[in-house]
CSV table of N, CA and C in Angstrom, one decimal:
chain,number,residue,atom,x,y,z
A,110,UNK,N,-14.7,14.3,1.7
A,110,UNK,CA,-13.4,12.8,2.2
A,110,UNK,C,-12.5,13.5,3.1
A,111,UNK,N,-11.8,14.3,2.9
A,111,UNK,CA,-11.2,15.1,3.9
A,111,UNK,C,-11.4,15.3,5.1
A,112,UNK,N,-13.0,15.2,5.7
A,112,UNK,CA,-12.4,15.2,6.6
A,112,UNK,C,-12.6,14.4,7.6
A,113,UNK,N,-13.3,13.1,6.7
A,113,UNK,CA,-13.8,11.6,7.5
A,113,UNK,C,-12.1,11.2,7.5
A,114,UNK,N,-11.3,11.6,6.6
A,114,UNK,CA,-9.5,11.5,6.5
A,114,UNK,C,-8.9,12.1,7.9
A,115,UNK,N,-9.1,13.3,8.0
A,115,UNK,CA,-8.7,14.0,9.2
A,115,UNK,C,-8.7,13.7,10.9
A,116,UNK,N,-10.8,13.3,10.9
A,116,UNK,CA,-10.9,12.7,11.7
A,116,UNK,C,-10.1,10.9,12.4
A,117,UNK,N,-9.7,9.7,11.4
A,117,UNK,CA,-9.5,9.1,10.9
A,117,UNK,C,-7.6,9.2,11.8
A,118,UNK,N,-6.9,9.9,11.3
A,118,UNK,CA,-6.2,10.1,11.6
A,118,UNK,C,-5.7,10.6,13.1
A,119,UNK,N,-6.9,11.9,13.3
A,119,UNK,CA,-6.2,12.2,14.9
A,119,UNK,C,-7.1,11.3,16.2
A,120,UNK,N,-7.6,10.1,15.5
A,120,UNK,CA,-7.9,8.9,16.0
A,120,UNK,C,-7.3,8.3,16.7
A,121,UNK,N,-6.4,8.1,15.4
A,121,UNK,CA,-5.1,7.1,16.0
A,121,UNK,C,-4.4,7.6,16.8
A,122,UNK,N,-4.0,8.6,16.3
A,122,UNK,CA,-3.4,9.2,17.4
A,122,UNK,C,-3.8,9.4,18.6
A,123,UNK,N,-4.5,9.9,18.8
A,123,UNK,CA,-5.3,9.7,19.9
A,123,UNK,C,-5.0,8.1,20.3
A,124,UNK,N,-5.7,6.7,19.8
A,124,UNK,CA,-5.3,5.6,20.4
A,124,UNK,C,-4.0,5.3,20.9
A,125,UNK,N,-2.8,6.0,19.5
A,125,UNK,CA,-1.3,5.5,19.6
A,125,UNK,C,-0.7,6.7,21.9
A,126,UNK,N,-1.1,7.6,21.6
A,126,UNK,CA,-1.2,8.6,22.6
A,126,UNK,C,-1.6,8.0,23.9
A,127,UNK,N,-3.1,7.3,23.7
A,127,UNK,CA,-3.3,6.9,25.8
A,127,UNK,C,-2.6,5.9,25.8
A,128,UNK,N,-2.2,4.8,24.5
A,128,UNK,CA,-1.9,3.5,24.7
A,128,UNK,C,-0.3,3.6,25.9
A,129,UNK,N,0.3,5.3,25.4
A,129,UNK,CA,1.6,5.3,26.0
A,129,UNK,C,1.2,5.7,27.1
A,130,UNK,N,-0.2,7.2,27.6
A,130,UNK,CA,-0.2,7.2,29.2
A,130,UNK,C,0.1,6.4,30.2
A,131,UNK,N,-1.5,5.6,29.2
A,131,UNK,CA,-1.9,4.4,30.2
A,131,UNK,C,-0.3,3.4,30.4
A,132,UNK,N,0.9,3.1,29.7
A,132,UNK,CA,1.9,2.7,29.9
A,132,UNK,C,2.9,2.9,31.3
A,133,UNK,N,2.4,4.3,31.2
A,133,UNK,CA,3.2,5.8,32.2
A,133,UNK,C,2.8,5.8,32.9
A,134,UNK,N,0.7,5.4,34.0
A,134,UNK,CA,0.8,5.4,35.3
A,134,UNK,C,1.8,4.5,35.1
A,135,UNK,N,1.6,4.5,36.4
A,135,UNK,CA,2.6,3.7,38.1
A,135,UNK,C,1.5,4.0,38.7
A,136,UNK,N,0.5,3.3,39.3
A,136,UNK,CA,-0.6,2.1,39.7
A,136,UNK,C,0.1,2.5,41.8
A,137,UNK,N,1.0,1.5,41.6
A,137,UNK,CA,2.7,0.7,42.9
A,137,UNK,C,3.6,1.3,42.7
A,138,UNK,N,3.7,1.3,42.1
A,138,UNK,CA,5.5,1.8,41.3
A,138,UNK,C,5.9,2.4,40.9
A,139,UNK,N,6.9,2.7,40.1
A,139,UNK,CA,7.6,3.5,39.3
A,139,UNK,C,7.0,3.7,37.5
A,140,UNK,N,6.7,2.4,37.4
A,140,UNK,CA,6.1,2.0,36.0
A,140,UNK,C,7.3,2.3,35.3
A,141,UNK,N,6.7,2.1,33.7
A,141,UNK,CA,7.3,2.8,32.6
A,141,UNK,C,7.1,3.8,32.1
A,142,UNK,N,7.6,4.9,33.0
A,142,UNK,CA,7.3,6.1,33.4
A,142,UNK,C,8.8,6.3,34.6
A,143,UNK,N,9.7,5.1,34.7
A,143,UNK,CA,10.5,5.9,36.4
A,143,UNK,C,12.3,5.3,34.9
A,144,UNK,N,11.7,4.5,33.6
A,144,UNK,CA,12.5,4.2,33.0
A,144,UNK,C,13.3,5.8,31.7
A,145,UNK,N,12.8,6.9,32.0
A,145,UNK,CA,13.5,7.7,31.2
A,145,UNK,C,13.2,9.0,31.8
A,146,UNK,N,12.8,8.5,33.5
A,146,UNK,CA,13.1,10.1,34.4
A,146,UNK,C,12.2,11.1,33.7
A,147,UNK,N,10.7,10.6,33.6
A,147,UNK,CA,9.7,12.2,33.1
A,147,UNK,C,9.7,12.3,34.9
A,148,UNK,N,9.8,11.9,35.7
A,148,UNK,CA,8.9,12.3,37.2
A,148,UNK,C,9.4,13.4,37.4
A,149,UNK,N,11.2,14.1,37.4
A,149,UNK,CA,11.5,14.5,37.3
A,149,UNK,C,10.8,16.7,36.3
A,150,UNK,N,10.3,16.0,35.7
A,150,UNK,CA,9.7,16.9,34.6
A,150,UNK,C,9.1,17.7,35.5
A,151,UNK,N,8.7,17.1,36.5
A,151,UNK,CA,7.5,17.5,38.0
A,151,UNK,C,8.2,18.1,38.5
A,152,UNK,N,7.3,19.0,39.8
A,152,UNK,CA,7.8,19.2,40.7
A,152,UNK,C,7.9,18.9,41.7
A,153,UNK,N,6.7,17.5,42.0
A,153,UNK,CA,6.3,16.2,42.5
A,153,UNK,C,5.4,15.0,41.7
A,154,UNK,N,5.4,14.4,42.3
A,154,UNK,CA,5.1,12.8,42.0
A,154,UNK,C,3.6,13.3,41.7
A,155,UNK,N,2.9,13.9,43.0
A,155,UNK,CA,1.7,14.0,42.7
A,155,UNK,C,1.2,14.7,41.7
A,156,UNK,N,1.9,16.1,41.6
A,156,UNK,CA,1.1,16.0,40.3
A,156,UNK,C,1.8,15.7,39.0
A,157,UNK,N,2.6,15.0,39.1
A,157,UNK,CA,2.9,14.6,37.8
A,157,UNK,C,2.0,13.8,37.6
A,158,UNK,N,1.1,12.7,38.7
A,158,UNK,CA,0.1,11.6,38.1
A,158,UNK,C,-1.8,12.6,38.1
A,159,UNK,N,-1.1,13.8,38.6
A,159,UNK,CA,-2.7,15.2,39.1
A,159,UNK,C,-2.6,14.9,37.1
A,160,UNK,N,-1.2,15.7,36.4
A,160,UNK,CA,-1.5,15.2,34.9
A,160,UNK,C,-0.9,14.7,33.8
A,161,UNK,N,-0.5,12.9,34.6
A,161,UNK,CA,-1.0,12.1,33.6
A,161,UNK,C,-2.5,11.4,33.5
A,162,UNK,N,-2.9,11.7,34.7
A,162,UNK,CA,-4.5,11.8,34.9
A,162,UNK,C,-5.1,12.3,33.5
A,163,UNK,N,-5.6,14.2,33.8
A,163,UNK,CA,-6.1,14.7,33.4
A,163,UNK,C,-5.9,13.9,31.2
A,164,UNK,N,-4.0,14.3,31.6
A,164,UNK,CA,-4.3,14.1,29.6
A,164,UNK,C,-4.6,12.2,29.2
A,165,UNK,N,-4.9,11.3,30.1
A,165,UNK,CA,-5.4,10.6,29.5
A,165,UNK,C,-7.2,10.3,29.8
A,166,UNK,N,-7.1,11.8,30.9
A,166,UNK,CA,-8.8,11.3,30.4
A,166,UNK,C,-9.0,11.4,29.5
A,167,UNK,N,-8.7,13.5,28.7
A,167,UNK,CA,-8.5,14.1,27.7
A,167,UNK,C,-9.3,13.4,26.3
A,168,UNK,N,-7.8,12.3,26.5
A,168,UNK,CA,-7.4,11.4,24.7
A,168,UNK,C,-8.7,10.5,25.6
A,169,UNK,N,-9.5,9.9,26.4
A,169,UNK,CA,-10.0,9.3,26.7
A,169,UNK,C,-11.1,9.6,25.1
A,170,UNK,N,-11.5,10.4,26.4
A,170,UNK,CA,-13.2,11.2,26.2
A,170,UNK,C,-12.9,11.2,24.3
A,171,UNK,N,-11.8,11.8,24.0
A,171,UNK,CA,-11.5,12.4,22.2
A,171,UNK,C,-11.3,10.6,21.9
A,172,UNK,N,-10.8,9.7,22.1
A,172,UNK,CA,-10.8,8.4,21.2
A,172,UNK,C,-12.2,7.8,21.4
A,173,UNK,N,-13.0,8.2,22.8
A,173,UNK,CA,-14.4,7.9,22.3
A,173,UNK,C,-15.3,7.9,21.7
A,174,UNK,N,-15.3,9.5,21.4
A,174,UNK,CA,-17.0,10.2,20.8
A,174,UNK,C,-15.8,9.9,19.4
A,175,UNK,N,-14.4,10.3,18.6
A,175,UNK,CA,-14.4,9.8,17.9
A,175,UNK,C,-14.5,8.6,16.8
A,176,UNK,N,-14.7,7.7,17.7
A,176,UNK,CA,-15.4,5.7,17.3
A,176,UNK,C,-16.4,5.9,17.2
A,177,UNK,N,-17.4,7.2,18.2
A,177,UNK,CA,-18.3,6.4,17.8
A,177,UNK,C,-18.6,7.4,16.8
A,178,UNK,N,-18.8,8.6,16.1
A,178,UNK,CA,-18.0,9.9,15.0
A,178,UNK,C,-18.0,8.7,13.8
A,179,UNK,N,-17.1,8.0,14.3
A,179,UNK,CA,-16.7,7.5,12.6
A,179,UNK,C,-17.5,6.0,12.6
A,180,UNK,N,-18.1,5.9,13.0
A,180,UNK,CA,-19.3,4.8,13.5
A,180,UNK,C,-20.6,5.0,12.3
A,181,UNK,N,-21.0,6.1,12.7
A,181,UNK,CA,-22.5,6.1,11.9
A,181,UNK,C,-22.6,7.0,9.7
A,182,UNK,N,-23.4,5.4,10.1
A,182,UNK,CA,-23.2,5.3,9.1
A,182,UNK,C,-23.9,6.5,8.0
A,183,UNK,N,-24.0,7.5,9.5
A,183,UNK,CA,-24.1,9.1,8.2
A,183,UNK,C,-23.7,9.2,7.5
A,184,UNK,N,-22.5,9.3,8.4
A,184,UNK,CA,-21.8,8.8,7.8
A,184,UNK,C,-20.9,9.0,6.2
A,185,UNK,N,-21.0,7.6,6.3
A,185,UNK,CA,-20.7,7.9,4.8
A,185,UNK,C,-21.8,8.1,3.3
A,186,UNK,N,-22.8,8.3,3.9
A,186,UNK,CA,-24.0,8.3,2.9
A,186,UNK,C,-24.7,7.0,2.9
A,187,UNK,N,-23.9,5.3,3.1
A,187,UNK,CA,-24.3,4.0,3.5
A,187,UNK,C,-25.4,3.5,4.5
A,188,UNK,N,-25.4,2.3,4.3
A,188,UNK,CA,-26.5,1.4,5.2
A,188,UNK,C,-25.3,1.3,6.5
A,189,UNK,N,-24.2,1.5,5.9
A,189,UNK,CA,-22.6,0.4,6.7
A,189,UNK,C,-21.3,1.2,6.7
A,190,UNK,N,-20.8,1.3,7.2
A,190,UNK,CA,-19.8,2.7,6.3
A,190,UNK,C,-18.4,1.2,6.0
A,191,UNK,N,-17.6,1.7,5.6
A,191,UNK,CA,-16.9,1.1,4.4
A,191,UNK,C,-15.8,0.1,5.4
A,192,UNK,N,-15.4,-1.1,4.9
A,192,UNK,CA,-14.3,-2.0,5.5
A,192,UNK,C,-13.4,-1.0,6.5
A,193,UNK,N,-12.2,0.0,5.0
A,193,UNK,CA,-11.0,0.0,4.0
A,193,UNK,C,-10.9,1.4,4.7
């Protein structure tokens, strides 16, 4: 059960990180990324956007993969996963 708990913690951290990264994206303007001056961390806005996209996609794949794994009934040894 320790492995399941660790997977759930990673799943929750990826969900929170994914939410924050989506809010940092700037489709037309600065978005929320302009509030803290994150654009100054990179040499150009193009590299900042590229890095943000890569990290967002990585967290998306991690989140979706863990969602599938954690919803598998064989993981819990029962017909359906527990609710809690």
